[in-house]
Amino acid sequence: MSKPVKFLILRFSSIGDIILTTPVIRCLKQQHPQAEIHYFTKSKFEFLLLDNPYVDKIWLLEKNTKQVLEQLKKEQFDYVIDLHTNIRTLRVKFALRVPSFSFDKLNVLKWLITQFKIDYLPDIHIVDRYMETLATFGITNDGQGLDYFIPYKDNVEPEWLPPTHRAAFVAYAIGGQHNTKKLPVERMIELCRKINYPVVLLGGKEDFDNGEIIRNAIGDGLIVNTCGKYNFNQSASLVKKALIVFSHDTGLMHVAAAFKKKVYSIWGNTIPGFGMYPYKTAFEVLERPDLGCRPCSKIGYKACPRKHFKCMNEISFSFPIKELPASN
């Protein structure tokens, strides 16, 4: 009996990027069911893959990379699917010396648009570019979008929320890896007032203080601040229960897409043109279009390089929200 074909998928970070690789995992496993799918990522992101039924084994990047590489060599992988493409993945591919298929990060094109506003970026979502790494194997995109699997222990029960938010609520992910990817807190307050519906604020411990400022400005009747109270899976559980989701360009935006929620995605110094907008779900973009200094970075900054932060300060909130039923 011949051994199954073994694939090693590489993506070390971050939360949103790993969620965006889930169609690759699913399509490969479903269309090549005899294959073994291994995934190599950083240990702090293991939770994103633990409950994924299409992953056979997870490998974790620790400080001692050499030891992990020796273990990987013993697995005798047939192919490497590199969805990160950096120095570290180059080292992995060199060590394993098997055929590899790598994702093009388009760094030159991103540099051109951030530095000179010359736009040669392809009009294609990053998921579809990830899928191109599987073309050799005849794997096609099933069109089912992203996956996110929440373990039972991390489901947030309705009674954990106040009575005002148990029947229905809007989720707003107020966090972001960089400040230039987040609305200033005064504008978050303005947005929540515009929503005018029970809102659950989502984020990490670092977002708690902003959440409290928003809650105090609007009042407990409409705002529940869960920032730092729940882990990421639990926050994902709240996204799954929400009517609609507002989110900055961050991981929970992709969780919302996985659950086919209508997403109002908020963009500051980055742009949807980088190909990481909500995938296979209804969404609307909230941005300041036609701003000469935008995008200024493919990732983000601690503060606006030009000090004015027009990309977030000048976003218009004059949009209708049609998805919300009348609140009690």
C-alpha positions as a LaTeX table, in Angstrom:
\begin{tabular}{lrrr}
\hline
Residue & $x$ (\AA) & $y$ (\AA) & $z$ (\AA) \\
\hline
Met1 & 0.00 & 0.00 & 0.00 \\
Ser2 & 1.49 & 3.33 & $-1.06$ \\
Lys3 & 1.92 & 6.04 & 1.55 \\
Pro4 & $-0.34$ & 9.10 & 1.34 \\
Val5 & 0.98 & 12.23 & $-0.31$ \\
Lys6 & 2.13 & 14.61 & 2.41 \\
Phe7 & 1.81 & 18.38 & 2.16 \\
Leu8 & 3.36 & 20.92 & 4.50 \\
Ile9 & 1.67 & 24.33 & 4.49 \\
Leu10 & 3.72 & 27.26 & 5.78 \\
Arg11 & 2.17 & 30.39 & 7.29 \\
Phe12 & 3.69 & 31.68 & 10.52 \\
Ser13 & 1.54 & 34.76 & 11.18 \\
Ser14 & $-0.70$ & 36.53 & 11.78 \\
Ile15 & $-4.30$ & 35.82 & 12.83 \\
Gly16 & $-6.02$ & 37.26 & 9.77 \\
Asp17 & $-3.47$ & 35.87 & 7.35 \\
Ile18 & $-3.83$ & 32.36 & 8.75 \\
Ile19 & $-7.63$ & 32.53 & 8.54 \\
Leu20 & $-7.24$ & 33.58 & 4.91 \\
Thr21 & $-5.34$ & 30.34 & 4.19 \\
Thr22 & $-8.25$ & 28.12 & 5.29 \\
Pro23 & $-9.72$ & 27.67 & 1.77 \\
Val24 & $-6.35$ & 26.25 & 0.68 \\
Ile25 & $-6.48$ & 23.71 & 3.52 \\
Arg26 & $-10.09$ & 22.72 & 2.90 \\
Cys27 & $-9.93$ & 22.48 & $-0.89$ \\
Leu28 & $-6.70$ & 20.50 & $-0.78$ \\
Lys29 & $-8.08$ & 18.01 & 1.75 \\
Gln30 & $-11.52$ & 17.64 & 0.19 \\
Gln31 & $-10.26$ & 17.29 & $-3.37$ \\
His32 & $-7.26$ & 15.17 & $-2.38$ \\
Pro33 & $-8.78$ & 13.18 & 0.55 \\
Gln34 & $-5.94$ & 10.67 & 0.79 \\
Ala35 & $-3.39$ & 13.41 & 1.35 \\
Glu36 & $-1.92$ & 14.28 & 4.74 \\
Ile37 & $-2.11$ & 18.01 & 5.44 \\
His38 & 0.44 & 19.38 & 7.90 \\
Tyr39 & 0.58 & 23.05 & 8.90 \\
Phe40 & 3.61 & 24.90 & 10.29 \\
Thr41 & 2.93 & 28.11 & 12.24 \\
Lys42 & 3.97 & 30.04 & 15.34 \\
Ser43 & 2.95 & 28.47 & 18.64 \\
Lys44 & 0.80 & 31.46 & 19.65 \\
Phe45 & $-1.43$ & 30.86 & 16.62 \\
Glu46 & $-1.97$ & 27.15 & 17.18 \\
Phe47 & $-5.49$ & 27.81 & 18.49 \\
Leu48 & $-6.58$ & 28.89 & 15.02 \\
Leu49 & $-5.95$ & 25.40 & 13.64 \\
Leu50 & $-6.59$ & 23.02 & 16.54 \\
Asp51 & $-10.24$ & 22.42 & 15.64 \\
Asn52 & $-9.82$ & 22.52 & 11.87 \\
Pro53 & $-10.91$ & 19.05 & 10.65 \\
Tyr54 & $-8.88$ & 19.39 & 7.45 \\
Val55 & $-5.51$ & 19.66 & 9.23 \\
Asp56 & $-3.88$ & 16.33 & 10.12 \\
Lys57 & $-0.96$ & 17.70 & 12.14 \\
Ile58 & 0.21 & 21.09 & 13.38 \\
Trp59 & 3.90 & 21.97 & 13.68 \\
Leu60 & 4.85 & 24.85 & 15.93 \\
Leu61 & 7.67 & 27.32 & 15.45 \\
Glu62 & 9.61 & 27.63 & 18.68 \\
Lys63 & 12.88 & 29.36 & 19.46 \\
Asn64 & 14.84 & 26.24 & 18.51 \\
Thr65 & 13.99 & 26.15 & 14.81 \\
Lys66 & 16.79 & 23.68 & 14.07 \\
Gln67 & 15.17 & 20.98 & 16.21 \\
Val68 & 11.82 & 21.41 & 14.44 \\
Leu69 & 13.51 & 21.23 & 11.03 \\
Glu70 & 15.12 & 17.91 & 11.98 \\
Gln71 & 11.70 & 16.54 & 12.92 \\
Leu72 & 10.17 & 17.84 & 9.70 \\
Lys73 & 12.85 & 16.09 & 7.64 \\
Lys74 & 11.80 & 12.76 & 9.15 \\
Glu75 & 8.23 & 13.27 & 7.91 \\
Gln76 & 9.40 & 12.94 & 4.29 \\
Phe77 & 7.01 & 15.49 & 2.88 \\
Asp78 & 6.23 & 15.33 & $-0.81$ \\
Tyr79 & 5.41 & 19.02 & $-1.27$ \\
Val80 & 5.67 & 22.34 & 0.54 \\
Ile81 & 2.99 & 25.01 & 0.04 \\
Asp82 & 4.59 & 28.29 & 1.12 \\
Leu83 & 1.93 & 30.90 & 1.86 \\
His84 & 4.28 & 33.23 & 3.73 \\
Thr85 & 7.37 & 33.57 & 1.53 \\
Asn86 & 10.06 & 35.08 & 3.72 \\
Ile87 & 13.56 & 34.23 & 4.89 \\
Arg88 & 12.28 & 31.76 & 7.46 \\
Thr89 & 10.16 & 29.79 & 4.96 \\
Leu90 & 13.10 & 29.82 & 2.54 \\
Arg91 & 15.14 & 28.13 & 5.24 \\
Val92 & 12.44 & 25.48 & 5.71 \\
Lys93 & 12.24 & 24.78 & 1.98 \\
Phe94 & 16.02 & 24.57 & 1.71 \\
Ala95 & 16.17 & 22.10 & 4.60 \\
Leu96 & 13.43 & 19.82 & 3.26 \\
Arg97 & 14.57 & 19.89 & $-0.39$ \\
Val98 & 11.23 & 18.82 & $-1.86$ \\
Pro99 & 9.16 & 20.52 & $-4.57$ \\
Ser100 & 7.61 & 23.71 & $-3.24$ \\
Phe101 & 4.99 & 26.15 & $-4.48$ \\
Ser102 & 5.22 & 29.68 & $-3.15$ \\
Phe103 & 2.87 & 32.61 & $-2.85$ \\
Asp104 & 3.94 & 35.90 & $-4.45$ \\
Lys105 & 3.59 & 38.68 & $-1.85$ \\
Leu106 & 3.76 & 41.39 & $-4.54$ \\
Asn107 & 6.12 & 43.44 & $-2.38$ \\
Val108 & 7.47 & 45.44 & $-5.32$ \\
Leu109 & 3.96 & 46.42 & $-6.42$ \\
Lys110 & 3.01 & 47.34 & $-2.85$ \\
Trp111 & 6.17 & 49.45 & $-2.58$ \\
Leu112 & 5.28 & 51.29 & $-5.80$ \\
Ile113 & 1.82 & 52.20 & $-4.58$ \\
Thr114 & 2.84 & 53.17 & $-1.04$ \\
Gln115 & 5.87 & 55.22 & $-2.16$ \\
Phe116 & 4.80 & 56.66 & $-5.51$ \\
Lys117 & 1.05 & 55.91 & $-5.74$ \\
Ile118 & 1.66 & 53.90 & $-8.90$ \\
Asp119 & $-0.98$ & 51.19 & $-8.86$ \\
Tyr120 & $-0.18$ & 47.95 & $-10.67$ \\
Leu121 & $-1.83$ & 45.75 & $-8.05$ \\
Pro122 & $-3.92$ & 42.94 & $-9.58$ \\
Asp123 & $-7.66$ & 43.03 & $-8.95$ \\
Ile124 & $-7.66$ & 39.66 & $-7.20$ \\
His125 & $-8.23$ & 38.66 & $-3.60$ \\
Ile126 & $-5.29$ & 37.25 & $-1.65$ \\
Val127 & $-7.22$ & 33.99 & $-1.11$ \\
Asp128 & $-7.39$ & 33.44 & $-4.85$ \\
Arg129 & $-3.66$ & 34.12 & $-5.09$ \\
Tyr130 & $-3.08$ & 31.60 & $-2.28$ \\
Met131 & $-5.13$ & 29.09 & $-4.28$ \\
Glu132 & $-2.84$ & 29.51 & $-7.29$ \\
Thr133 & $-0.17$ & 27.57 & $-5.38$ \\
Leu134 & $-2.35$ & 24.45 & $-5.79$ \\
Ala135 & $-2.89$ & 24.71 & $-9.54$ \\
Thr136 & $-0.31$ & 22.00 & $-10.31$ \\
Phe137 & $-2.42$ & 19.49 & $-8.36$ \\
Gly138 & $-5.66$ & 20.30 & $-10.16$ \\
Ile139 & $-7.17$ & 21.79 & $-7.02$ \\
Thr140 & $-9.85$ & 24.40 & $-7.68$ \\
Asn141 & $-11.51$ & 26.92 & $-5.43$ \\
Asp142 & $-14.85$ & 25.57 & $-4.19$ \\
Gly143 & $-16.14$ & 29.09 & $-3.63$ \\
Gln144 & $-17.21$ & 28.35 & $-0.05$ \\
Gly145 & $-15.16$ & 31.12 & 1.49 \\
Leu146 & $-13.22$ & 31.07 & 4.74 \\
Asp147 & $-13.40$ & 28.61 & 7.64 \\
Tyr148 & $-13.37$ & 29.30 & 11.36 \\
Phe149 & $-13.96$ & 26.53 & 13.89 \\
Ile150 & $-14.84$ & 27.44 & 17.47 \\
Pro151 & $-14.39$ & 24.75 & 20.15 \\
Tyr152 & $-17.46$ & 24.16 & 22.31 \\
Lys153 & $-15.69$ & 25.42 & 25.44 \\
Asp154 & $-15.27$ & 28.85 & 23.86 \\
Asn155 & $-18.89$ & 29.46 & 22.91 \\
Val156 & $-20.21$ & 32.58 & 24.65 \\
Glu157 & $-23.73$ & 31.94 & 25.90 \\
Pro158 & $-26.43$ & 34.62 & 25.41 \\
Glu159 & $-26.99$ & 34.90 & 29.17 \\
Trp160 & $-23.40$ & 36.06 & 29.60 \\
Leu161 & $-24.51$ & 39.31 & 27.99 \\
Pro162 & $-26.84$ & 41.84 & 29.63 \\
Pro163 & $-30.56$ & 41.53 & 28.77 \\
Thr164 & $-30.31$ & 44.50 & 26.39 \\
His165 & $-27.98$ & 42.51 & 24.11 \\
Arg166 & $-29.32$ & 38.97 & 24.30 \\
Ala167 & $-31.90$ & 39.15 & 21.53 \\
Ala168 & $-29.76$ & 40.94 & 18.95 \\
Phe169 & $-26.65$ & 43.08 & 18.73 \\
Val170 & $-24.07$ & 44.56 & 16.41 \\
Ala171 & $-20.42$ & 43.58 & 16.89 \\
Tyr172 & $-17.69$ & 46.22 & 16.51 \\
Ala173 & $-14.07$ & 45.01 & 16.52 \\
Ile174 & $-12.31$ & 48.16 & 17.72 \\
Gly175 & $-8.77$ & 46.76 & 17.76 \\
Gly176 & $-6.01$ & 46.83 & 15.20 \\
Gln177 & $-2.36$ & 45.88 & 15.06 \\
His178 & $-1.33$ & 49.46 & 14.31 \\
Asn179 & $-2.89$ & 52.77 & 15.36 \\
Thr180 & $-3.18$ & 53.97 & 11.77 \\
Lys181 & $-5.53$ & 51.04 & 11.09 \\
Lys182 & $-7.94$ & 52.13 & 13.86 \\
Leu183 & $-10.38$ & 54.99 & 14.11 \\
Pro184 & $-9.51$ & 57.54 & 16.81 \\
Val185 & $-11.66$ & 56.86 & 19.86 \\
Glu186 & $-13.73$ & 60.03 & 19.28 \\
Arg187 & $-14.68$ & 58.71 & 15.86 \\
Met188 & $-15.46$ & 55.26 & 17.31 \\
Ile189 & $-17.96$ & 57.02 & 19.57 \\
Glu190 & $-19.42$ & 58.85 & 16.57 \\
Leu191 & $-19.77$ & 55.56 & 14.70 \\
Cys192 & $-21.48$ & 53.82 & 17.61 \\
Arg193 & $-23.93$ & 56.71 & 17.84 \\
Lys194 & $-24.60$ & 56.32 & 14.12 \\
Ile195 & $-25.26$ & 52.59 & 14.56 \\
Asn196 & $-27.80$ & 53.41 & 17.31 \\
Tyr197 & $-28.32$ & 49.76 & 18.23 \\
Pro198 & $-27.03$ & 47.48 & 21.00 \\
Val199 & $-23.31$ & 47.13 & 20.29 \\
Val200 & $-20.77$ & 44.63 & 21.65 \\
Leu201 & $-17.23$ & 45.98 & 21.49 \\
Leu202 & $-14.58$ & 43.35 & 20.71 \\
Gly203 & $-10.84$ & 43.55 & 21.22 \\
Gly204 & $-7.89$ & 42.60 & 23.38 \\
Lys205 & $-6.76$ & 43.88 & 26.76 \\
Glu206 & $-5.00$ & 46.75 & 25.00 \\
Asp207 & $-8.40$ & 47.95 & 23.72 \\
Phe208 & $-10.18$ & 47.92 & 27.09 \\
Asp209 & $-9.57$ & 51.57 & 27.94 \\
Asn210 & $-10.90$ & 52.76 & 24.58 \\
Gly211 & $-13.89$ & 50.50 & 25.09 \\
Glu212 & $-14.59$ & 52.13 & 28.44 \\
Ile213 & $-14.35$ & 55.62 & 26.95 \\
Ile214 & $-16.92$ & 54.60 & 24.32 \\
Arg215 & $-19.20$ & 52.94 & 26.88 \\
Asn216 & $-19.10$ & 55.93 & 29.20 \\
Ala217 & $-19.77$ & 58.34 & 26.36 \\
Ile218 & $-22.82$ & 56.47 & 25.07 \\
Gly219 & $-24.03$ & 54.61 & 28.13 \\
Asp220 & $-24.49$ & 51.00 & 29.23 \\
Gly221 & $-27.86$ & 50.76 & 27.52 \\
Leu222 & $-26.31$ & 50.44 & 24.07 \\
Ile223 & $-22.67$ & 49.48 & 24.67 \\
Val224 & $-21.11$ & 46.37 & 26.19 \\
Asn225 & $-17.32$ & 46.43 & 26.42 \\
Thr226 & $-15.90$ & 42.89 & 26.17 \\
Cys227 & $-12.36$ & 43.97 & 25.23 \\
Gly228 & $-9.89$ & 41.85 & 27.18 \\
Lys229 & $-12.68$ & 39.84 & 28.80 \\
Tyr230 & $-12.75$ & 37.04 & 26.25 \\
Asn231 & $-10.11$ & 35.14 & 24.30 \\
Phe232 & $-10.06$ & 35.32 & 20.51 \\
Asn233 & $-12.25$ & 32.24 & 20.02 \\
Gln234 & $-14.84$ & 33.65 & 22.41 \\
Ser235 & $-14.79$ & 36.96 & 20.54 \\
Ala236 & $-15.28$ & 34.95 & 17.34 \\
Ser237 & $-18.28$ & 33.32 & 19.00 \\
Leu238 & $-19.78$ & 36.78 & 19.54 \\
Val239 & $-19.08$ & 37.67 & 15.91 \\
Lys240 & $-20.97$ & 34.53 & 14.89 \\
Lys241 & $-24.00$ & 35.64 & 16.96 \\
Ala242 & $-23.97$ & 39.26 & 15.75 \\
Leu243 & $-26.47$ & 40.65 & 13.24 \\
Ile244 & $-23.78$ & 42.60 & 11.40 \\
Val245 & $-20.14$ & 43.41 & 12.08 \\
Phe246 & $-18.12$ & 46.60 & 11.96 \\
Ser247 & $-14.37$ & 46.06 & 11.93 \\
His248 & $-11.10$ & 47.72 & 11.21 \\
Asp249 & $-8.66$ & 45.89 & 8.90 \\
Thr250 & $-7.97$ & 43.12 & 11.41 \\
Gly251 & $-8.42$ & 39.42 & 12.14 \\
Leu252 & $-12.01$ & 39.58 & 13.38 \\
Met253 & $-13.03$ & 41.07 & 10.03 \\
His254 & $-12.02$ & 37.77 & 8.42 \\
Val255 & $-13.81$ & 35.80 & 11.15 \\
Ala256 & $-16.95$ & 37.73 & 10.25 \\
Ala257 & $-16.44$ & 36.81 & 6.60 \\
Ala258 & $-16.05$ & 33.14 & 7.57 \\
Phe259 & $-19.49$ & 33.28 & 9.22 \\
Lys260 & $-20.96$ & 35.10 & 6.19 \\
Lys261 & $-21.83$ & 38.21 & 8.16 \\
Lys262 & $-22.47$ & 41.54 & 6.48 \\
Val263 & $-19.26$ & 43.46 & 7.22 \\
Tyr264 & $-18.72$ & 47.20 & 7.34 \\
Ser265 & $-14.95$ & 47.27 & 6.94 \\
Ile266 & $-13.07$ & 50.40 & 8.02 \\
Trp267 & $-9.85$ & 51.31 & 6.21 \\
Gly268 & $-7.26$ & 53.90 & 7.19 \\
Asn269 & $-3.70$ & 53.87 & 5.93 \\
Thr270 & $-4.17$ & 50.49 & 4.20 \\
Ile271 & $-6.52$ & 49.87 & 1.28 \\
Pro272 & $-8.81$ & 47.05 & 0.11 \\
Gly273 & $-6.72$ & 47.03 & $-3.09$ \\
Phe274 & $-4.05$ & 45.05 & $-1.22$ \\
Gly275 & $-6.48$ & 42.15 & $-1.67$ \\
Met276 & $-7.47$ & 41.45 & 1.93 \\
Tyr277 & $-11.03$ & 42.77 & 2.02 \\
Pro278 & $-13.85$ & 40.52 & 3.39 \\
Tyr279 & $-13.96$ & 37.35 & 1.30 \\
Lys280 & $-17.11$ & 35.72 & $-0.09$ \\
Thr281 & $-19.50$ & 37.71 & 2.07 \\
Ala282 & $-21.48$ & 40.92 & 1.71 \\
Phe283 & $-19.48$ & 43.95 & 2.77 \\
Glu284 & $-19.24$ & 47.70 & 2.50 \\
Val285 & $-16.04$ & 49.72 & 2.63 \\
Leu286 & $-15.79$ & 52.75 & 4.92 \\
Glu287 & $-12.79$ & 54.80 & 3.79 \\
Arg288 & $-11.63$ & 58.24 & 2.75 \\
Pro289 & $-11.21$ & 57.75 & $-1.01$ \\
Asp290 & $-8.94$ & 59.74 & $-3.32$ \\
Leu291 & $-6.57$ & 60.83 & $-0.56$ \\
Gly292 & $-3.18$ & 61.59 & $-2.10$ \\
Cys293 & $-1.11$ & 60.18 & 0.77 \\
Arg294 & $-2.97$ & 56.89 & 0.99 \\
Pro295 & $-1.87$ & 54.11 & 1.22 \\
Cys296 & 1.22 & 55.16 & 3.14 \\
Ser297 & 2.17 & 51.65 & 4.28 \\
Lys298 & 1.28 & 48.05 & 3.52 \\
Ile299 & 1.05 & 47.39 & 7.26 \\
Gly300 & 0.68 & 50.49 & 9.43 \\
Tyr301 & 2.28 & 52.95 & 11.82 \\
Lys302 & 2.03 & 54.00 & 15.44 \\
Ala303 & 0.89 & 57.42 & 14.25 \\
Cys304 & 0.09 & 59.20 & 10.98 \\
Pro305 & 3.40 & 60.16 & 9.31 \\
Arg306 & 1.86 & 63.46 & 8.18 \\
Lys307 & 0.23 & 64.18 & 11.57 \\
His308 & $-3.24$ & 64.90 & 10.11 \\
Phe309 & $-4.63$ & 61.32 & 9.99 \\
Lys310 & $-7.14$ & 62.34 & 7.33 \\
Cys311 & $-7.60$ & 58.73 & 6.20 \\
Met312 & $-9.54$ & 58.01 & 9.41 \\
Asn313 & $-10.63$ & 61.48 & 10.52 \\
Glu314 & $-12.39$ & 62.22 & 7.22 \\
Ile315 & $-14.31$ & 58.97 & 6.74 \\
Ser316 & $-17.99$ & 59.71 & 6.22 \\
Phe317 & $-20.49$ & 57.83 & 8.38 \\
Ser318 & $-23.48$ & 58.98 & 6.33 \\
Phe319 & $-24.52$ & 55.50 & 5.24 \\
Pro320 & $-27.77$ & 53.57 & 5.74 \\
Ile321 & $-27.77$ & 50.40 & 7.83 \\
Lys322 & $-30.53$ & 48.31 & 6.29 \\
Glu323 & $-29.82$ & 45.02 & 8.08 \\
Leu324 & $-30.97$ & 46.02 & 11.57 \\
Pro325 & $-34.49$ & 45.23 & 12.80 \\
Ala326 & $-36.20$ & 47.67 & 15.14 \\
Ser327 & $-34.66$ & 47.39 & 18.61 \\
Asn328 & $-36.81$ & 47.14 & 21.70 \\
\hline
\end{tabular}
